[in-house]
CSV table of C-alpha atoms in Angstrom, one decimal:
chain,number,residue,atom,x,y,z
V,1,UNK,CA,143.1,86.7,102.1
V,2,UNK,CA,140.2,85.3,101.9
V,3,UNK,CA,137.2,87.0,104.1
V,4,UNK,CA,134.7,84.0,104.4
V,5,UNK,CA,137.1,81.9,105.6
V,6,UNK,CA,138.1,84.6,108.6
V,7,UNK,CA,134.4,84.7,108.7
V,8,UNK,CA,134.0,81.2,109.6
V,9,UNK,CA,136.9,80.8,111.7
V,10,UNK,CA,135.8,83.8,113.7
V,11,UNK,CA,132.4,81.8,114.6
V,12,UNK,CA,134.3,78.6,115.0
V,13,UNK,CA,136.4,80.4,117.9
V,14,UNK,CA,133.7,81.9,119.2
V,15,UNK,CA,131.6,78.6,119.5
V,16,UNK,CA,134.7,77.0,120.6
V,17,UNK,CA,134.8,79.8,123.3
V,18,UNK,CA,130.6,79.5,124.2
V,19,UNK,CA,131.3,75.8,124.4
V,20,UNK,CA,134.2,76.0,127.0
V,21,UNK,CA,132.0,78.1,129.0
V,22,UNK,CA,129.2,76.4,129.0
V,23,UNK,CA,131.2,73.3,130.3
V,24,UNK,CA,132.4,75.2,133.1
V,25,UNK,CA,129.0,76.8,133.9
V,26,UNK,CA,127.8,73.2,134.6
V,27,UNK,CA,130.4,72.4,136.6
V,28,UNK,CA,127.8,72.2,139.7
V,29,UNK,CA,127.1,69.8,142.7
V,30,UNK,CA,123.5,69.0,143.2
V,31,UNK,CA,121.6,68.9,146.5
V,32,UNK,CA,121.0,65.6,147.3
V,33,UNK,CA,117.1,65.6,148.0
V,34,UNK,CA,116.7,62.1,149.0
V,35,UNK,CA,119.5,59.3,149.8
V,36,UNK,CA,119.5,57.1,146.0
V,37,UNK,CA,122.3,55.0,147.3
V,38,UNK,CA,121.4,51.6,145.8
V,39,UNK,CA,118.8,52.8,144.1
V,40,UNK,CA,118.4,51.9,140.4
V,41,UNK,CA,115.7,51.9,137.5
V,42,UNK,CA,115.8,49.4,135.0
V,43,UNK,CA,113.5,47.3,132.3
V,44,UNK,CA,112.1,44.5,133.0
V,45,UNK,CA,109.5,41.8,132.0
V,46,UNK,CA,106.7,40.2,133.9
V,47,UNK,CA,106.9,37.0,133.4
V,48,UNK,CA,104.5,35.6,136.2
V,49,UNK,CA,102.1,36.8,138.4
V,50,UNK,CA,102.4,35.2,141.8
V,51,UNK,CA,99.7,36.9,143.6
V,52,UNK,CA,97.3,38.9,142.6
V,53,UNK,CA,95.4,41.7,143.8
V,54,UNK,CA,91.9,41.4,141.9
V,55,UNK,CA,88.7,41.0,144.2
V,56,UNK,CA,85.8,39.1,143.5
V,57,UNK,CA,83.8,42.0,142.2
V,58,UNK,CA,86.0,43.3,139.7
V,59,UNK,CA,88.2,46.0,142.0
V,60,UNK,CA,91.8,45.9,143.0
V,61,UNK,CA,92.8,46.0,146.4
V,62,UNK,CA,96.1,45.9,147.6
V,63,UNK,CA,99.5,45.1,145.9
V,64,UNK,CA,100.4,42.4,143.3
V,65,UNK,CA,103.5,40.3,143.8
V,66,UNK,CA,105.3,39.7,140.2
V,67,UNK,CA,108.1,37.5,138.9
V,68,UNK,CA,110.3,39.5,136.8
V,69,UNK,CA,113.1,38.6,134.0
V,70,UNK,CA,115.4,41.8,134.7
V,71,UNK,CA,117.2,43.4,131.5
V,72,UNK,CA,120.6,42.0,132.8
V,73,UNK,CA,118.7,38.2,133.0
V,74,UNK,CA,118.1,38.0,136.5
V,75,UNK,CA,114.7,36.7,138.1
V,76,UNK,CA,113.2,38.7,140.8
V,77,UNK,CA,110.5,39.0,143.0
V,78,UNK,CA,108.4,41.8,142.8
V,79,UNK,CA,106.0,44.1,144.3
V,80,UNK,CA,103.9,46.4,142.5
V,81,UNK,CA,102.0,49.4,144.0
V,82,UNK,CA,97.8,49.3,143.9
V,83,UNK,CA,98.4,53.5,143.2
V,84,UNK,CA,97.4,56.4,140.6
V,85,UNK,CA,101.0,57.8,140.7
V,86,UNK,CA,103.3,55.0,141.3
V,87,UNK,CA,102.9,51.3,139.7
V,88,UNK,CA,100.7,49.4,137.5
V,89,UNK,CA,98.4,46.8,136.5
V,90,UNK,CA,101.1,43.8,135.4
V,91,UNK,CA,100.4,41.0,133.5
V,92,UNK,CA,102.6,38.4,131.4
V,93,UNK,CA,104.6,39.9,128.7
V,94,UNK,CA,104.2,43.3,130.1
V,95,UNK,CA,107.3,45.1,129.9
V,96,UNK,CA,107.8,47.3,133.2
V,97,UNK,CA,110.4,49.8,134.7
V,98,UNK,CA,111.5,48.3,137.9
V,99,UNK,CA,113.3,50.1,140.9
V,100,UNK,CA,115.9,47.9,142.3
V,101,UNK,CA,117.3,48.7,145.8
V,102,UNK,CA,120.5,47.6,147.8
V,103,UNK,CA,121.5,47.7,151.3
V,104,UNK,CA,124.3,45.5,152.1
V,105,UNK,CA,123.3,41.9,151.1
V,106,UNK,CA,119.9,42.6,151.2
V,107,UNK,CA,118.1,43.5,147.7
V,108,UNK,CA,114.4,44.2,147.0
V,109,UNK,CA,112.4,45.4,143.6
V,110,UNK,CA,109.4,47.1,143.2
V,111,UNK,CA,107.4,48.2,140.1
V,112,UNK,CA,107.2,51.8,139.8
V,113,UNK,CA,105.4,51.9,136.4
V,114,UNK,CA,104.3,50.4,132.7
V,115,UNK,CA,107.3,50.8,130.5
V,116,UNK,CA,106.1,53.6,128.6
V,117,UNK,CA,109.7,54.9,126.9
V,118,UNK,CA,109.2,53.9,124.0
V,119,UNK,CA,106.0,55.8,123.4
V,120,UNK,CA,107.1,58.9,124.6
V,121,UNK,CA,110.4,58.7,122.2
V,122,UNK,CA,108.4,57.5,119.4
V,123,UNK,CA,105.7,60.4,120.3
V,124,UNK,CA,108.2,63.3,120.0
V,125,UNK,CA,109.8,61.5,117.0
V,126,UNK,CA,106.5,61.7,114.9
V,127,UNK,CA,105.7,65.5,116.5
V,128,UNK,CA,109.5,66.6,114.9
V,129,UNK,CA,108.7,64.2,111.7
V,130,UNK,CA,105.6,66.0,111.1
V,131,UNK,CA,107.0,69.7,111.2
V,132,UNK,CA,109.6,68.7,109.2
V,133,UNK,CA,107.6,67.1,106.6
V,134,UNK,CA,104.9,69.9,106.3
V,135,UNK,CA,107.3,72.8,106.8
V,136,UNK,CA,110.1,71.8,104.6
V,137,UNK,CA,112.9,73.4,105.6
V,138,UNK,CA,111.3,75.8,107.7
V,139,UNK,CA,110.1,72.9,109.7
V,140,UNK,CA,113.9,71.4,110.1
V,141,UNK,CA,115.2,74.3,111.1
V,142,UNK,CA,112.0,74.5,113.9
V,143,UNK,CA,112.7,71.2,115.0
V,144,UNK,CA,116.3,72.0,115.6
V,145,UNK,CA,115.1,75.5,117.3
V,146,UNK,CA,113.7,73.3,119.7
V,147,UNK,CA,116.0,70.9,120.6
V,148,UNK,CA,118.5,73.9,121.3
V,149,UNK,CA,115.9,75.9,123.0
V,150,UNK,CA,115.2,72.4,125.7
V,151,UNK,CA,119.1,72.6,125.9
V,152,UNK,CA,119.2,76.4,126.6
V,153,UNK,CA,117.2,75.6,129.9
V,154,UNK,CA,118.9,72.2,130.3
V,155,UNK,CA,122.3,73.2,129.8
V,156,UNK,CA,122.0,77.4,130.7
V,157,UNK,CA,119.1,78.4,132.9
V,158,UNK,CA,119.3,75.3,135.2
V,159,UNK,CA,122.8,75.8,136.3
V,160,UNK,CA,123.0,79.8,136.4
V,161,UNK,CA,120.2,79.1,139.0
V,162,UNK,CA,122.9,76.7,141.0
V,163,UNK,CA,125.5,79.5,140.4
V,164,UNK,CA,123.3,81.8,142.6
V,165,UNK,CA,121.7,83.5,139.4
V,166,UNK,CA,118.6,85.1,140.5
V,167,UNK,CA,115.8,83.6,138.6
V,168,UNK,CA,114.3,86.8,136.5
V,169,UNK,CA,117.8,87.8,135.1
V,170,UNK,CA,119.1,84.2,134.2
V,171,UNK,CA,115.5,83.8,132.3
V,172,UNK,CA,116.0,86.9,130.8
V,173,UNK,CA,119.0,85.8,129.4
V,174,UNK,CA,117.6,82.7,128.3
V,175,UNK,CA,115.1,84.3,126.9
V,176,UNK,CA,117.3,86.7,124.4
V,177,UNK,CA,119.3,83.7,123.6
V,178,UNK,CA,116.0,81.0,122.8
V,179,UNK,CA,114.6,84.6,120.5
V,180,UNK,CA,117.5,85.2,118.8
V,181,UNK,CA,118.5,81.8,117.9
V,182,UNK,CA,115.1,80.7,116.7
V,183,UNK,CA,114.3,83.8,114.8
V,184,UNK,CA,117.9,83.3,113.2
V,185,UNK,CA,117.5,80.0,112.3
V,186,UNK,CA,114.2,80.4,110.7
V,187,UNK,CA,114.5,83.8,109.1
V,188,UNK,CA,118.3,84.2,108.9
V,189,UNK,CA,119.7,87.7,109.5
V,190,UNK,CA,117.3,89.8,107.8
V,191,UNK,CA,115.5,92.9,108.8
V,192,UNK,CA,112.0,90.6,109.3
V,193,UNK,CA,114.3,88.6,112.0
V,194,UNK,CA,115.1,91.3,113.6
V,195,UNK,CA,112.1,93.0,114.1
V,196,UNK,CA,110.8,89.8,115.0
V,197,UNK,CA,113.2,89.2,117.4
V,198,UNK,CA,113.2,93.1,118.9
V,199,UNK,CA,109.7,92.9,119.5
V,200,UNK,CA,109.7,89.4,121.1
V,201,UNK,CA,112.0,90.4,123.7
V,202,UNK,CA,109.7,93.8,124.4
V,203,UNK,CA,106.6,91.5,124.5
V,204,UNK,CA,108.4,88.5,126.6
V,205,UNK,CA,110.0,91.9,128.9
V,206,UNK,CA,106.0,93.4,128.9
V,207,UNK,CA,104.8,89.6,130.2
V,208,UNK,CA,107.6,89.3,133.0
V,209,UNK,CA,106.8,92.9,134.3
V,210,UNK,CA,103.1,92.9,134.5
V,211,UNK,CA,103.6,89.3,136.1
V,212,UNK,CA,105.7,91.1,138.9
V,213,UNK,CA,103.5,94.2,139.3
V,214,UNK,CA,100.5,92.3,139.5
V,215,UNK,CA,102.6,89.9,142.2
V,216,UNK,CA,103.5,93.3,144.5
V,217,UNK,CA,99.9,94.4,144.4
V,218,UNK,CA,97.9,91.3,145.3
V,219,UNK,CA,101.2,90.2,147.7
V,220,UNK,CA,102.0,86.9,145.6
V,221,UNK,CA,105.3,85.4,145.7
V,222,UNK,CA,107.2,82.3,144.4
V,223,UNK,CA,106.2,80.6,147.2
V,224,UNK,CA,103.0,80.4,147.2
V,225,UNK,CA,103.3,77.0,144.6
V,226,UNK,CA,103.5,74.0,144.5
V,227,UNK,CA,106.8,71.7,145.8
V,228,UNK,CA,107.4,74.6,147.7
V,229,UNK,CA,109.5,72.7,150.8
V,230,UNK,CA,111.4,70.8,148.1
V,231,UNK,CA,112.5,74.4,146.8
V,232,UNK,CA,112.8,75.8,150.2
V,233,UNK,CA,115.5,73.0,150.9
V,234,UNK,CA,117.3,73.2,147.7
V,235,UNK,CA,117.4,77.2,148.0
V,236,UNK,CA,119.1,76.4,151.5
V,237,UNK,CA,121.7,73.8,149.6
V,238,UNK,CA,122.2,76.2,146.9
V,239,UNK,CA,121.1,79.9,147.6
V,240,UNK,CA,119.1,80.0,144.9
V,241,UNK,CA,116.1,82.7,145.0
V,242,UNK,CA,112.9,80.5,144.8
V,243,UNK,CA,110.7,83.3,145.0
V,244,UNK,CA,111.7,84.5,141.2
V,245,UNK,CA,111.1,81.5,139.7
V,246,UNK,CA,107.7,81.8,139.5
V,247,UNK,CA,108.0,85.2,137.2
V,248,UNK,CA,110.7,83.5,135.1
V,249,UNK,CA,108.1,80.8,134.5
V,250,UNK,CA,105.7,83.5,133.2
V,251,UNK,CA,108.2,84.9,130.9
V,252,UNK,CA,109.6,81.2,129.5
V,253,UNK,CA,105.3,80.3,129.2
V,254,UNK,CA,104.8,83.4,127.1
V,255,UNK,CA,108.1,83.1,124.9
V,256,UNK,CA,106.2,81.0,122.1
V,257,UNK,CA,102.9,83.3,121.8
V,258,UNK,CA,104.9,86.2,122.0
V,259,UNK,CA,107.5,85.0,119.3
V,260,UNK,CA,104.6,83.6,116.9
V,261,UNK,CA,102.7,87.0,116.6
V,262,UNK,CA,105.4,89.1,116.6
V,263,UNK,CA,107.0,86.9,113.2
V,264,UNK,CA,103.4,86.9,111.7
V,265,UNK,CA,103.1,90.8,111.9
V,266,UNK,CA,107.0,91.3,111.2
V,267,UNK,CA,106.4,88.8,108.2
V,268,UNK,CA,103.2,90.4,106.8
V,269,UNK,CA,104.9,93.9,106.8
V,270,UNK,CA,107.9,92.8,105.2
V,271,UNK,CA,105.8,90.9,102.1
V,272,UNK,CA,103.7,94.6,101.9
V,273,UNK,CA,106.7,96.2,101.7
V,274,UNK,CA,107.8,93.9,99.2
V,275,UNK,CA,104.9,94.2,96.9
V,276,UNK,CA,104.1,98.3,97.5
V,277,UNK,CA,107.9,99.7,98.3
V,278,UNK,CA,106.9,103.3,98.1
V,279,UNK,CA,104.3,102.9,101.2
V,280,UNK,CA,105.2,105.2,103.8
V,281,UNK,CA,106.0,103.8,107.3
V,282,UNK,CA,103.3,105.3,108.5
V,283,UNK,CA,101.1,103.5,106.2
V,284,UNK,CA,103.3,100.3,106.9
V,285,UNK,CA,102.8,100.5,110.6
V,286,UNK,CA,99.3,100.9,110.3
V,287,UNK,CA,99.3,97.3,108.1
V,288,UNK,CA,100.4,95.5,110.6
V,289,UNK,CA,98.5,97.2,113.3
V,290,UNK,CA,95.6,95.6,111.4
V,291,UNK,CA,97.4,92.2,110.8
V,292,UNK,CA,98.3,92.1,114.5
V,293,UNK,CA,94.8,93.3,115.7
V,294,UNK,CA,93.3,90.1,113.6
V,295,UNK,CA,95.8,87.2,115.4
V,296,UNK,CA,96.2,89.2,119.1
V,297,UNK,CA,92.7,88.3,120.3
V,298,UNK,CA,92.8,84.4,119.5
V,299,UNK,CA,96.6,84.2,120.7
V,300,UNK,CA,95.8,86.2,123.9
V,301,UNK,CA,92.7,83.6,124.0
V,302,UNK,CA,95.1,80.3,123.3
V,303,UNK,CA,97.7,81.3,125.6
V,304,UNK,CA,94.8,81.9,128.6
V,305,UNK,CA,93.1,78.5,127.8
V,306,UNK,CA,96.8,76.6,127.5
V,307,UNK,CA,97.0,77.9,131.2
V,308,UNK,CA,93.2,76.9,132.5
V,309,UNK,CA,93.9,73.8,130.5
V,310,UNK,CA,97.1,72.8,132.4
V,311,UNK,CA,95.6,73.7,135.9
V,312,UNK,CA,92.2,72.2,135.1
V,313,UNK,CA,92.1,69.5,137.9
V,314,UNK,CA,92.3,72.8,140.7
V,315,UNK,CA,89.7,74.3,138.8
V,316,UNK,CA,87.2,71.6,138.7
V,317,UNK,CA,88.2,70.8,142.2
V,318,UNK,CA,87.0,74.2,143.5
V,319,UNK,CA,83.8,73.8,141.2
V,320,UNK,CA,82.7,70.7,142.8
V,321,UNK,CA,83.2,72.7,146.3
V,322,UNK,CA,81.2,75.2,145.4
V,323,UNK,CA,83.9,78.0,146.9
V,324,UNK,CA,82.5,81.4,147.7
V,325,UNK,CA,83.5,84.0,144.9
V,326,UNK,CA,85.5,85.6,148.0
V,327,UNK,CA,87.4,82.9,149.0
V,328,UNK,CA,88.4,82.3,144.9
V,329,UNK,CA,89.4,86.1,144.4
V,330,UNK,CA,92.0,85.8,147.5
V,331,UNK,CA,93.2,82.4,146.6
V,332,UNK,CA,96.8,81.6,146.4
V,333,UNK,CA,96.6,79.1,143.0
V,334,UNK,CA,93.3,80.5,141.4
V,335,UNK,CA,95.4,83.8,141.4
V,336,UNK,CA,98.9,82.4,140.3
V,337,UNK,CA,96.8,80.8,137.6
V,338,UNK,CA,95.1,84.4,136.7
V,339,UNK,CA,98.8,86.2,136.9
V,340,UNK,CA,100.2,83.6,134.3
V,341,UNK,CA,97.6,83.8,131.9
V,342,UNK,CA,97.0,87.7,131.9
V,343,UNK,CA,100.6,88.5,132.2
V,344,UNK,CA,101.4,86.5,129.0
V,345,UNK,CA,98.1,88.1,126.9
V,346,UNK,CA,99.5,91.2,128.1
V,347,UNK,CA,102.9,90.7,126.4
V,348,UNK,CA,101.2,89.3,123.4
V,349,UNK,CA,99.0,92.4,122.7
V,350,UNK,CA,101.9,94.1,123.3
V,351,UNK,CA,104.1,92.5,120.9
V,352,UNK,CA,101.8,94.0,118.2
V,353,UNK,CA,102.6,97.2,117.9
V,354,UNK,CA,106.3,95.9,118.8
V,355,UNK,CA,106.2,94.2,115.3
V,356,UNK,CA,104.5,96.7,113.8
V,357,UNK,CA,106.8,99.7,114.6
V,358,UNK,CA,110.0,98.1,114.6
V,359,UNK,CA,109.6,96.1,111.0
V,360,UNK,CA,108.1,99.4,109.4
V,361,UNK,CA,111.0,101.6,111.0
V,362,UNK,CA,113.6,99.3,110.0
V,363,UNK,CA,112.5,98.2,106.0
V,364,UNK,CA,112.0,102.0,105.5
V,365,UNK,CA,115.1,103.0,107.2
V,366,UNK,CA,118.2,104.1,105.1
């Protein structure tokens, strides 16, 4: 008998088995939020403007009425929003994305914004080009790393949390499923991966529990965000436990800064052990102790800023009002913001002696 081939058909089965439960896992019936009965989104062309919303001294006031040539070759009239969030600025030729709406016979269309699909396809397109091009293979195997990790929340988290999943386990679980097939794909099954992947889940683990004992002692919850009614209402549709989801957040927002220092140290161990085999573990774990100590400050420092930088509007909100220091210390989103940040340096200078300790215990182990 051949073993690789039992080898192979044992993962085939067991794929075969992952996918069959995955299909049943998203078995799940939505909330319906709003009613989106004869509602539909769909391209479009402006082909006319029939009235126009520009004033004499240059500003917009109002809403523009449009003829459009719909993607199925009907003409319609159209309105199109004077806002920031919703509609545009239309003009011949302009290609548009167009919410259609039906009641009985009547019918109605409105712009809801410039057609913009194409950009955001061709954007990620050139983002997985370029890692492909520049890491070789490494940078293939990334790209698909990626696309399974977006499925892993699309396909895994989402629905556990419809299931009646409490939020911190199911993102546990995603976690240790995102680590190990990332660190798999890009290292294989080698002691570096492993070590990689061990201390990922102890920083990711470090990140999530910091994030909650930080939440008990200043009396933060998950619902003190954003969209919170929306969750309210869906947790009443579904049972699902809104108040975790804001420390599963912290622990998917720390996954990549935890995962990239804990392969650098796990990879610059494994080379020193490569090219001085009769170091002592000891002197290995003291290596990358040094290697981690150089990259933990500036990916502490890049995770913090990527949280400031993605709640920068808030920020510069409460500059401009000149808040007393008081009033910012015992704020609901100032502290949120603080908890995600910290919490996520925490598990990264964590993952450093992580790395460390597992990659020297494991290349010097028998």
């Amino acid at each position: 008998m051949n073993h690789p081939f039992f080898k192979r058909l044992l993962l085939v089965f067991v794929a075969l088995i992952f996918v069959a439960f995955l299909i049943r896992l998203n078995d799940v019936e939505k909330p319906q939020l709003v009613n989106t009965q004869g509602r539909t989104f769909e391209r479009a062309v402006v082909t006319e403007i029939i009235r126009d919303n520009l004033q004499e001294n240059g500003s917009r006031i109002g809403d523009q009425i449009v003829r459009l040539q719909l993607k199925d070759g009907d003409v319609a009239e159209a309105n199109c929003p004077n806002g920031l969030l919703f509609g545009t600025t239309c003009e011949p030729g302009m290609r548009v994305i167009v919410m259609r709406s039906r009641a009985g016979e009547l019918a109605s269309c409105t712009v809801y914004s410039y057609d913009r699909s194409w950009a955001v396809i061709g954007f990620v397109l050139f983002f997985f080009a370029l890692l492909a091009v520049v890491g070789g293979k490494k940078g293939v195997k990334s790209v698909i790393a990626l696309i399974l990790a977006f499925a892993s929340f699309l396909f895994f988290f989402f629905p556990l949390l419809l299931h009646g999943v409490a939020p911190v386990p199911a993102g546990v679980g995603t976690a240790c499923f995102v680590l190990a097939l990332t660190v798999w794909l890009i290292c294989g099954t080698t002691k570096k991966a492993l070590a990689a992947g061990l201390a990922s889940l102890g920083g990711v683990l470090a990140a999530g529990l910091a994030a909650e004992l930080f939440g008990q002692a200043a009396h933060l919850t998950g619902y003190n965000v954003p969209n919170i009614e929306s969750l309210i209402f869906v947790a009443q549709s579904t049972g699902m436990d809104v108040g975790g989801l804001l420390f599963a957040g912290i622990l998917f927002a720390s996954l990549g800064a935890v995962l990239d220092i804990a392969m650098d140290v796990s990879a610059a161990v494994t080379e020193l052990h490569a090219a001085s085999p009769d170091k002592t573990r000891a002197k290995l774990l003291a290596s990358g102790m040094r290697v981690g100590q150089d990259v933990m400050g500036t990916m502490a420092a890049t995770l913090i800023l990527a949280v400031f930088g993605g709640s920068l509007g808030a920020w510069v909100i409460d500059y401009v009002y000149d808040l007393p220091l008081l009033q910012l210390l015992n704020s609901n989103g100032l502290d949120i913001v603080l908890m995600q940040g910290l919490s996520g340096g925490i598990g990264v200078i964590l993952t450093v002696p992580l790395a460390a300790g597992a990659s020297a215990w494991l290349l010097k182990r028998a």
